[in-house]
Short mmCIF file of C-alpha atoms in Angstrom, two decimals:
data_model
loop_
_atom_site.label_atom_id
_atom_site.label_comp_id
_atom_site.label_asym_id
_atom_site.label_seq_id
_atom_site.Cartn_x
_atom_site.Cartn_y
_atom_site.Cartn_z
CA MET A 1 -13.87 -19.38 -16.11
CA ARG A 2 -10.08 -19.45 -15.89
CA LEU A 3 -8.38 -17.24 -13.26
CA VAL A 4 -4.61 -16.84 -13.59
CA ALA A 5 -1.78 -15.59 -11.38
CA VAL A 6 1.80 -15.50 -12.66
CA ARG A 7 5.18 -14.52 -11.23
CA GLU A 8 5.41 -10.86 -10.30
CA THR A 9 7.89 -8.91 -12.43
CA VAL A 10 8.47 -5.71 -10.43
CA GLU A 11 11.98 -5.86 -8.99
CA GLY A 12 12.02 -7.03 -5.39
CA GLU A 13 8.36 -8.09 -5.37
CA ARG A 14 7.93 -11.35 -3.46
CA ARG A 15 4.16 -11.39 -2.94
CA VAL A 16 1.71 -13.46 -4.96
CA ALA A 17 -1.90 -12.56 -5.79
CA ILE A 18 -3.39 -16.01 -5.16
CA THR A 19 -2.34 -18.27 -2.29
CA PRO A 20 -3.20 -21.95 -1.86
CA GLU A 21 -5.82 -20.90 0.69
CA THR A 22 -7.60 -18.60 -1.75
CA ALA A 23 -7.18 -21.09 -4.60
CA LYS A 24 -9.43 -23.30 -2.47
CA GLY A 25 -11.83 -20.39 -2.03
CA PHE A 26 -12.02 -19.79 -5.78
CA LYS A 27 -12.69 -23.49 -6.33
CA LYS A 28 -15.79 -23.09 -4.14
CA LEU A 29 -16.85 -20.29 -6.50
CA LYS A 30 -16.54 -22.81 -9.39
CA VAL A 31 -13.56 -20.95 -10.83
CA ASP A 32 -10.60 -22.79 -12.38
CA VAL A 33 -7.28 -21.43 -11.09
CA THR A 34 -4.00 -21.54 -13.01
CA ILE A 35 -0.71 -20.61 -11.34
CA GLU A 36 2.53 -20.11 -13.20
CA ALA A 37 5.11 -22.57 -11.85
CA GLY A 38 7.06 -20.97 -9.03
CA ALA A 39 4.76 -17.93 -8.75
CA GLY A 40 4.34 -18.39 -5.01
CA ALA A 41 7.88 -19.57 -4.19
CA ALA A 42 9.16 -16.21 -2.92
CA ALA A 43 6.24 -16.12 -0.50
CA ASN A 44 6.96 -19.69 0.67
CA PHE A 45 4.05 -21.27 -1.23
CA ASP A 46 5.29 -24.19 -3.34
CA ASP A 47 3.59 -25.56 -6.44
CA GLU A 48 2.47 -28.70 -4.61
CA ALA A 49 0.46 -26.60 -2.16
CA TYR A 50 -1.51 -25.17 -5.08
CA THR A 51 -2.15 -28.50 -6.78
CA ALA A 52 -3.35 -29.89 -3.45
CA GLU A 53 -6.12 -27.27 -3.56
CA GLY A 54 -7.11 -28.10 -7.13
CA ALA A 55 -5.16 -25.42 -9.00
CA LEU A 56 -3.37 -26.12 -12.27
CA VAL A 57 0.35 -25.30 -12.31
CA GLU A 58 1.45 -24.10 -15.75
CA ASN A 59 5.13 -23.99 -16.72
CA SER A 60 4.58 -21.51 -19.56
CA ARG A 61 3.76 -17.93 -18.55
CA ASP A 62 2.62 -17.15 -22.09
CA VAL A 63 0.21 -20.08 -22.18
CA ALA A 64 -1.24 -19.14 -18.79
CA LEU A 65 -1.91 -15.55 -19.83
CA ARG A 66 -3.24 -16.40 -23.31
CA ASN A 67 -5.84 -18.70 -21.72
CA ALA A 68 -6.85 -16.29 -18.94
CA ASP A 69 -10.36 -14.95 -18.47
CA CYS A 70 -9.11 -13.10 -15.38
CA TRP A 71 -5.57 -12.15 -14.40
CA TYR A 72 -4.93 -11.18 -10.80
CA PHE A 73 -1.61 -9.58 -9.85
CA VAL A 74 -0.05 -7.70 -6.94
CA ASN A 75 2.12 -5.05 -8.50
CA THR A 76 1.62 -3.34 -11.91
CA PRO A 77 1.42 -5.57 -14.99
CA ARG A 78 4.10 -5.22 -17.61
CA LYS A 79 3.14 -4.25 -21.14
CA ALA A 80 4.67 -7.38 -22.72
CA ASP A 81 2.23 -9.50 -20.71
CA ILE A 82 -0.73 -7.27 -21.53
CA GLN A 83 -0.15 -7.98 -25.22
CA LEU A 84 -0.73 -11.70 -24.58
CA LEU A 85 -4.25 -11.21 -23.22
CA ARG A 86 -7.48 -11.58 -25.16
CA GLU A 87 -9.84 -8.62 -25.41
CA ASN A 88 -12.26 -8.32 -22.47
CA THR A 89 -9.95 -10.16 -20.09
CA VAL A 90 -10.52 -8.94 -16.54
CA LEU A 91 -7.53 -7.68 -14.54
CA ALA A 92 -7.36 -6.81 -10.85
CA GLY A 93 -4.52 -5.68 -8.62
CA PHE A 94 -2.41 -2.64 -7.79
CA VAL A 95 -1.98 -0.65 -11.01
CA ARG A 96 -0.58 2.64 -9.64
CA PRO A 97 -2.74 4.49 -12.17
CA PHE A 98 -1.65 7.98 -11.15
CA ASP A 99 2.04 7.11 -11.54
CA ASP A 100 1.99 5.47 -14.98
CA LEU A 101 -0.63 7.04 -17.22
CA GLU A 102 0.94 5.43 -20.28
CA LEU A 103 0.24 1.99 -18.79
CA VAL A 104 -3.38 2.99 -18.17
CA GLU A 105 -3.74 4.03 -21.80
CA THR A 106 -2.25 0.69 -22.90
CA LEU A 107 -4.81 -1.19 -20.81
CA ALA A 108 -7.63 0.81 -22.36
CA LYS A 109 -6.40 0.39 -25.95
CA SER A 110 -6.12 -3.36 -25.35
CA ARG A 111 -9.84 -3.39 -24.46
CA LEU A 112 -9.28 -4.91 -21.05
CA THR A 113 -11.52 -4.48 -18.02
CA THR A 114 -9.15 -3.37 -15.29
CA PHE A 115 -9.99 -3.03 -11.61
CA ALA A 116 -7.41 -0.96 -9.73
CA LEU A 117 -7.59 -1.83 -6.05
CA GLU A 118 -6.20 1.62 -5.20
CA LEU A 119 -9.48 3.12 -6.42
CA LEU A 120 -11.81 1.13 -4.16
CA PRO A 121 -14.13 3.48 -2.27
CA ARG A 122 -13.56 3.79 1.48
CA THR A 123 -16.86 2.40 2.69
CA THR A 124 -17.78 -0.09 5.38
CA ARG A 125 -18.89 -2.60 2.75
CA ALA A 126 -15.56 -2.36 0.94
CA GLN A 127 -13.37 -2.96 3.99
CA VAL A 128 -12.96 -6.71 3.37
CA MET A 129 -11.63 -5.91 -0.12
CA ASP A 130 -9.42 -2.97 0.87
CA ALA A 131 -5.97 -4.16 -0.17
CA LEU A 132 -4.44 -0.71 0.33
CA SER A 133 -5.34 -0.90 4.01
CA SER A 134 -4.24 -4.50 4.50
CA GLN A 135 -0.84 -3.83 2.93
CA ALA A 136 -0.46 -0.49 4.72
CA SER A 137 -0.99 -2.29 8.02
CA ILE A 138 1.87 -4.67 7.19
CA ALA A 139 4.05 -1.71 6.14
CA GLY A 140 3.36 0.19 9.36
CA TYR A 141 4.30 -2.81 11.48
CA ARG A 142 7.45 -3.42 9.48
CA ALA A 143 8.47 0.25 9.66
CA ALA A 144 8.31 0.25 13.45
CA VAL A 145 10.35 -2.95 13.68
CA LEU A 146 12.89 -1.62 11.16
CA GLY A 147 13.24 1.62 13.10
CA ALA A 148 13.74 -0.19 16.40
CA ALA A 149 16.23 -2.67 14.92
CA SER A 150 18.28 0.14 13.36
CA LEU A 151 18.31 2.43 16.39
CA SER A 152 21.47 2.63 18.47
CA LYS A 153 19.57 2.24 21.76
CA VAL A 154 16.95 -0.06 23.25
CA SER A 155 13.25 0.65 22.74
CA PRO A 156 11.76 -0.10 26.17
CA MET A 157 12.67 1.48 29.48
CA MET A 158 15.09 -0.84 31.29
CA THR A 159 15.62 -0.74 35.03
CA THR A 160 18.77 -2.66 36.01
CA PRO A 161 21.30 -2.73 38.86
CA ALA A 162 23.42 -0.57 36.57
CA GLY A 163 20.73 2.09 36.46
CA THR A 164 17.67 2.98 34.41
CA ILE A 165 17.69 3.47 30.67
CA PRO A 166 14.81 5.63 29.40
CA PRO A 167 12.60 4.33 26.58
CA ALA A 168 13.13 5.36 22.98
CA ARG A 169 10.93 8.19 21.78
CA VAL A 170 9.07 7.64 18.53
CA LEU A 171 7.19 10.14 16.38
CA VAL A 172 4.77 8.85 13.75
CA ILE A 173 3.68 11.44 11.20
CA GLY A 174 0.40 10.50 9.57
CA ALA A 175 -2.19 8.46 11.45
CA GLY A 176 -3.77 6.50 8.64
CA VAL A 177 -3.72 2.70 8.57
CA ALA A 178 0.08 2.45 8.29
CA GLY A 179 0.63 5.13 10.91
CA LEU A 180 -1.76 3.57 13.43
CA GLN A 181 -0.10 0.17 13.03
CA ALA A 182 3.33 1.77 13.46
CA ILE A 183 2.09 3.49 16.63
CA ALA A 184 0.73 0.24 18.02
CA THR A 185 3.87 -1.73 17.16
CA ALA A 186 6.28 0.86 18.57
CA GLY A 187 4.21 0.92 21.74
CA ARG A 188 4.37 -2.86 22.05
CA LEU A 189 8.14 -2.61 21.71
CA GLY A 190 8.15 -0.36 24.77
CA ALA A 191 8.81 3.01 23.14
CA ARG A 192 7.16 6.26 24.18
CA VAL A 193 5.12 7.22 21.14
CA GLU A 194 3.70 10.48 19.83
CA ALA A 195 1.82 10.98 16.58
CA TYR A 196 0.93 13.93 14.41
CA ASP A 197 -1.76 14.24 11.75
CA THR A 198 -3.43 17.22 10.12
CA ARG A 199 -6.82 15.62 10.79
CA PRO A 200 -7.99 16.38 14.33
CA ALA A 201 -10.52 13.56 14.02
CA VAL A 202 -7.80 10.90 14.43
CA LYS A 203 -6.71 12.14 17.86
CA GLU A 204 -9.01 9.69 19.61
CA GLN A 205 -7.63 6.76 17.60
CA VAL A 206 -4.05 7.74 18.42
CA GLU A 207 -4.78 8.06 22.13
CA SER A 208 -6.67 4.75 22.16
CA LEU A 209 -3.34 3.10 21.27
CA GLY A 210 -1.61 4.67 24.25
CA ALA A 211 0.21 7.34 22.26
CA ARG A 212 0.20 11.09 22.70
CA PHE A 213 -1.32 13.23 19.95
CA MET A 214 0.97 16.07 18.94
CA GLU A 215 -0.89 19.30 18.28
CA LEU A 216 0.68 22.11 16.30
CA ASN A 217 -0.51 25.71 16.21
CA LEU A 218 -2.10 25.36 12.76
CA ASP A 219 -5.62 25.70 11.40
CA SER A 220 -6.35 22.16 10.20
CA SER A 221 -10.14 22.34 10.22
CA ASP A 222 -10.28 21.67 6.45
CA SER A 223 -7.85 18.77 6.33
CA GLU A 224 -9.91 15.71 5.41
CA THR A 225 -11.73 14.62 2.25
CA SER A 226 -15.23 13.16 2.33
CA GLY A 227 -13.60 9.75 1.79
CA GLY A 228 -11.53 10.05 4.95
CA TYR A 229 -8.17 10.76 3.27
CA ALA A 230 -5.88 13.64 4.14
CA LYS A 231 -6.53 16.64 1.91
CA ALA A 232 -3.77 18.43 0.02
CA GLN A 233 -2.73 21.62 1.82
CA THR A 234 -1.50 24.98 0.57
CA GLU A 235 2.22 25.69 0.34
CA ASP A 236 1.85 28.29 3.10
CA PHE A 237 0.31 25.67 5.40
CA LEU A 238 3.06 23.17 4.54
CA ASP A 239 5.80 25.74 5.19
CA GLN A 240 4.40 26.45 8.64
CA GLN A 241 3.94 22.75 9.30
CA ARG A 242 7.54 21.94 8.33
CA ALA A 243 8.90 24.69 10.55
CA LEU A 244 6.87 23.58 13.58
CA LEU A 245 7.74 19.90 13.09
CA ALA A 246 11.43 20.70 12.61
CA ASP A 247 11.46 22.34 16.04
CA ARG A 248 10.27 19.07 17.59
CA LEU A 249 12.33 16.46 15.74
CA ALA A 250 15.32 16.68 18.10
CA ASP A 251 13.12 15.18 20.83
CA PHE A 252 12.78 11.85 19.05
CA ASP A 253 14.95 8.81 18.40
CA ILE A 254 12.80 7.37 15.61
CA VAL A 255 10.60 9.25 13.14
CA ILE A 256 8.23 7.27 10.89
CA THR A 257 6.51 9.23 8.13
CA THR A 258 3.41 7.93 6.34
CA ALA A 259 1.71 11.03 4.91
CA LEU A 260 0.27 10.64 1.42
CA VAL A 261 -2.35 12.45 -0.63
CA PRO A 262 -3.93 10.14 -3.27
CA GLY A 263 -2.88 11.03 -6.80
CA GLN A 264 -0.26 13.58 -5.73
CA ALA A 265 3.40 13.71 -4.74
CA ALA A 266 3.99 13.19 -1.03
CA PRO A 267 4.35 16.45 0.92
CA ILE A 268 7.77 17.23 2.38
CA LEU A 269 7.25 17.31 6.14
CA VAL A 270 10.75 16.63 7.45
CA PRO A 271 13.16 19.18 5.95
CA GLN A 272 16.90 18.62 5.76
CA SER A 273 17.39 21.18 8.52
CA GLY A 274 15.09 19.13 10.76
CA VAL A 275 17.06 15.95 10.13
CA GLU A 276 20.22 17.79 11.12
CA THR A 277 18.76 18.67 14.54
CA MET A 278 18.29 15.00 15.45
CA ARG A 279 20.75 13.14 17.64
CA ARG A 280 23.41 10.95 16.02
CA GLY A 281 22.20 7.36 15.84
CA SER A 282 18.58 8.39 15.32
CA VAL A 283 16.46 6.81 12.58
CA ILE A 284 13.92 8.03 10.03
CA VAL A 285 11.74 5.58 8.09
CA ASP A 286 10.00 7.33 5.20
CA LEU A 287 7.07 5.23 4.02
CA ALA A 288 6.19 7.84 1.40
CA ALA A 289 9.52 7.43 -0.44
CA ALA A 290 7.88 5.83 -3.49
CA ASN A 291 5.83 8.99 -4.01
CA GLY A 292 8.63 11.50 -3.55
CA GLY A 293 9.06 11.15 0.20
CA ASN A 294 8.00 13.04 3.33
CA CYS A 295 11.65 13.49 4.27
CA GLU A 296 13.64 15.86 2.12
CA VAL A 297 16.78 13.72 2.16
CA SER A 298 15.32 10.23 1.78
CA VAL A 299 16.19 8.17 -1.32
CA PRO A 300 13.83 5.44 -2.58
CA ASP A 301 14.96 1.94 -1.58
CA GLN A 302 18.14 3.16 0.06
CA ARG A 303 19.46 3.65 3.57
CA ILE A 304 21.55 6.77 3.76
CA ASP A 305 23.43 8.49 6.55
CA HIS A 306 22.74 12.19 6.89
CA ALA A 307 24.46 14.03 9.73
CA GLY A 308 24.63 10.78 11.69
CA VAL A 309 20.94 9.96 11.18
CA SER A 310 19.98 6.76 9.34
CA VAL A 311 17.30 7.60 6.78
CA PHE A 312 15.42 4.73 5.14
CA GLY A 313 13.28 5.12 2.00
CA PRO A 314 11.58 1.73 1.58
CA THR A 315 9.06 1.50 -1.25
CA ASN A 316 7.66 -2.00 -0.68
CA LEU A 317 7.87 -3.11 2.94
CA PRO A 318 4.97 -5.59 2.64
CA SER A 319 7.15 -7.63 0.28
CA ASP A 320 9.57 -8.19 3.19
CA LEU A 321 6.77 -10.15 4.88
CA ALA A 322 5.52 -11.78 1.70
CA PRO A 323 3.71 -14.83 3.15
CA ASP A 324 1.38 -12.87 5.42
CA ALA A 325 1.10 -9.92 3.05
CA SER A 326 0.10 -12.31 0.25
CA LYS A 327 -2.51 -13.99 2.43
CA MET A 328 -4.14 -10.66 3.23
CA PHE A 329 -3.94 -9.39 -0.35
CA SER A 330 -5.38 -12.56 -1.84
CA ARG A 331 -8.25 -12.59 0.66
CA ASN A 332 -9.04 -9.02 -0.39
CA LEU A 333 -9.15 -10.19 -4.02
CA LEU A 334 -11.31 -13.19 -3.17
CA ASN A 335 -13.82 -10.95 -1.41
CA PHE A 336 -13.84 -8.54 -4.35
CA SER A 337 -14.34 -11.45 -6.74
CA LYS A 338 -17.58 -12.39 -5.00
CA LEU A 339 -19.02 -9.17 -6.44
CA ILE A 340 -18.19 -10.04 -10.05
CA ILE A 341 -18.54 -13.85 -10.15
CA ASN A 342 -21.95 -15.49 -9.84
CA SER A 343 -22.85 -18.83 -8.26
CA ASP A 344 -22.13 -20.65 -11.53
CA GLY A 345 -18.58 -19.36 -11.71
CA ASN A 346 -19.29 -16.86 -14.48
CA LEU A 347 -18.35 -13.19 -14.69
CA ILE A 348 -21.32 -10.91 -14.06
CA VAL A 349 -20.08 -7.35 -13.63
CA ASP A 350 -22.60 -4.79 -12.37
CA PHE A 351 -21.10 -1.40 -13.10
CA GLU A 352 -23.94 0.23 -11.14
CA ASP A 353 -22.51 -1.23 -7.93
CA GLU A 354 -20.63 1.59 -6.15
CA ILE A 355 -17.63 -0.60 -5.30
CA ILE A 356 -17.26 -1.98 -8.81
CA ALA A 357 -17.80 1.44 -10.36
CA GLY A 358 -15.25 3.02 -8.05
CA ALA A 359 -12.58 0.40 -8.74
CA THR A 360 -13.03 0.28 -12.53
CA LEU A 361 -10.07 1.85 -14.32
CA THR A 362 -10.59 0.73 -17.93
CA HIS A 363 -13.47 -0.93 -19.78
CA ALA A 364 -14.61 -1.35 -23.39
CA GLY A 365 -11.60 0.45 -24.80
CA LYS A 366 -11.88 3.49 -22.53
CA ILE A 367 -10.43 4.90 -19.34
CA VAL A 368 -13.46 5.25 -17.09
CA SER A 369 -12.02 6.41 -13.77
CA GLU A 370 -12.90 10.08 -13.36
CA ALA A 371 -9.94 10.70 -11.05
CA VAL A 372 -7.48 9.27 -13.58
CA LEU A 373 -9.10 11.14 -16.46
CA LYS A 374 -8.64 14.39 -14.55
CA LYS A 375 -4.98 13.52 -14.01
CA LEU A 376 -4.59 12.91 -17.75
CA GLU A 377 -6.15 16.28 -18.52
CA ARG A 378 -3.63 18.03 -16.28
CA SER A 379 -0.61 16.14 -17.66
#
């Protein structure tokens, strides 16, 4: 079986789906790996590192894709590449199926079997394959460092002969994987950290990291899905939430927002009026910018100044740390592959397996993900 990874085509994407380390792992699974020349360069993996682990380096992208039995990618395949693939080729990576339904339909019409890593179920067994979580952890770390580096004061408390400087105060909104990593990183940088989440169940996790859990006077008893994600709230709830958060924003030097609801636009949690209460030189890092943003004034992939506050809207922070992000992503893919590749290196896909079934987006000419089908019905 021939597994292929080629250069990513999404602007600014520096990660690669297969690293030299995992190329070695696939070799142990009796899988032949082909890498497009230069595919790993932006993540500091040169072609020689791949050939040293037994991978074939192919100069022609078209040849690599035409000969693929499996194509692994990081960030949304382009339609021109899809047209090069044979029917029944297996694809796996981030597809963003709720954001580009036309792409999903193209994958189905091309009779490709597509596994969208975003759709993996949140179970203990699936943790080693959970690329969303691994990349969110990188993003949370990077957001905290970006906030601290952009702030016009030091993060830790400093006691000097010239007097004491108080620590920076950081608010993290959303205590999922990215939020928890941001909390931990800001704490290691010496900041005083608070966190808010609609799910009361995460309070213990926040406090275990040394942060204070912010509680608002809201009924959030029905705030979590059975899969552990935050549940979409009513507009009345969001209006109250925005107003209560806006009253607190002036207390903080850095605000990091991470709140997302799968398959939906990000809720606005930081209104423009709240930004305008913050001190000049403060920083907001909106990790939900790619999905509409948690901050009303954030702009995707831009840093803007609003009333003296620096507002960042990064959409792909893991790409800033491409070597480590790629290692984690490719290990997730290798672990997933062990479910669909047998000991002889052949594809054996059991669609009765809950992980495989959950991750399957398209197969045999059809869209099979129930969540995506529901989105199509509403569109």
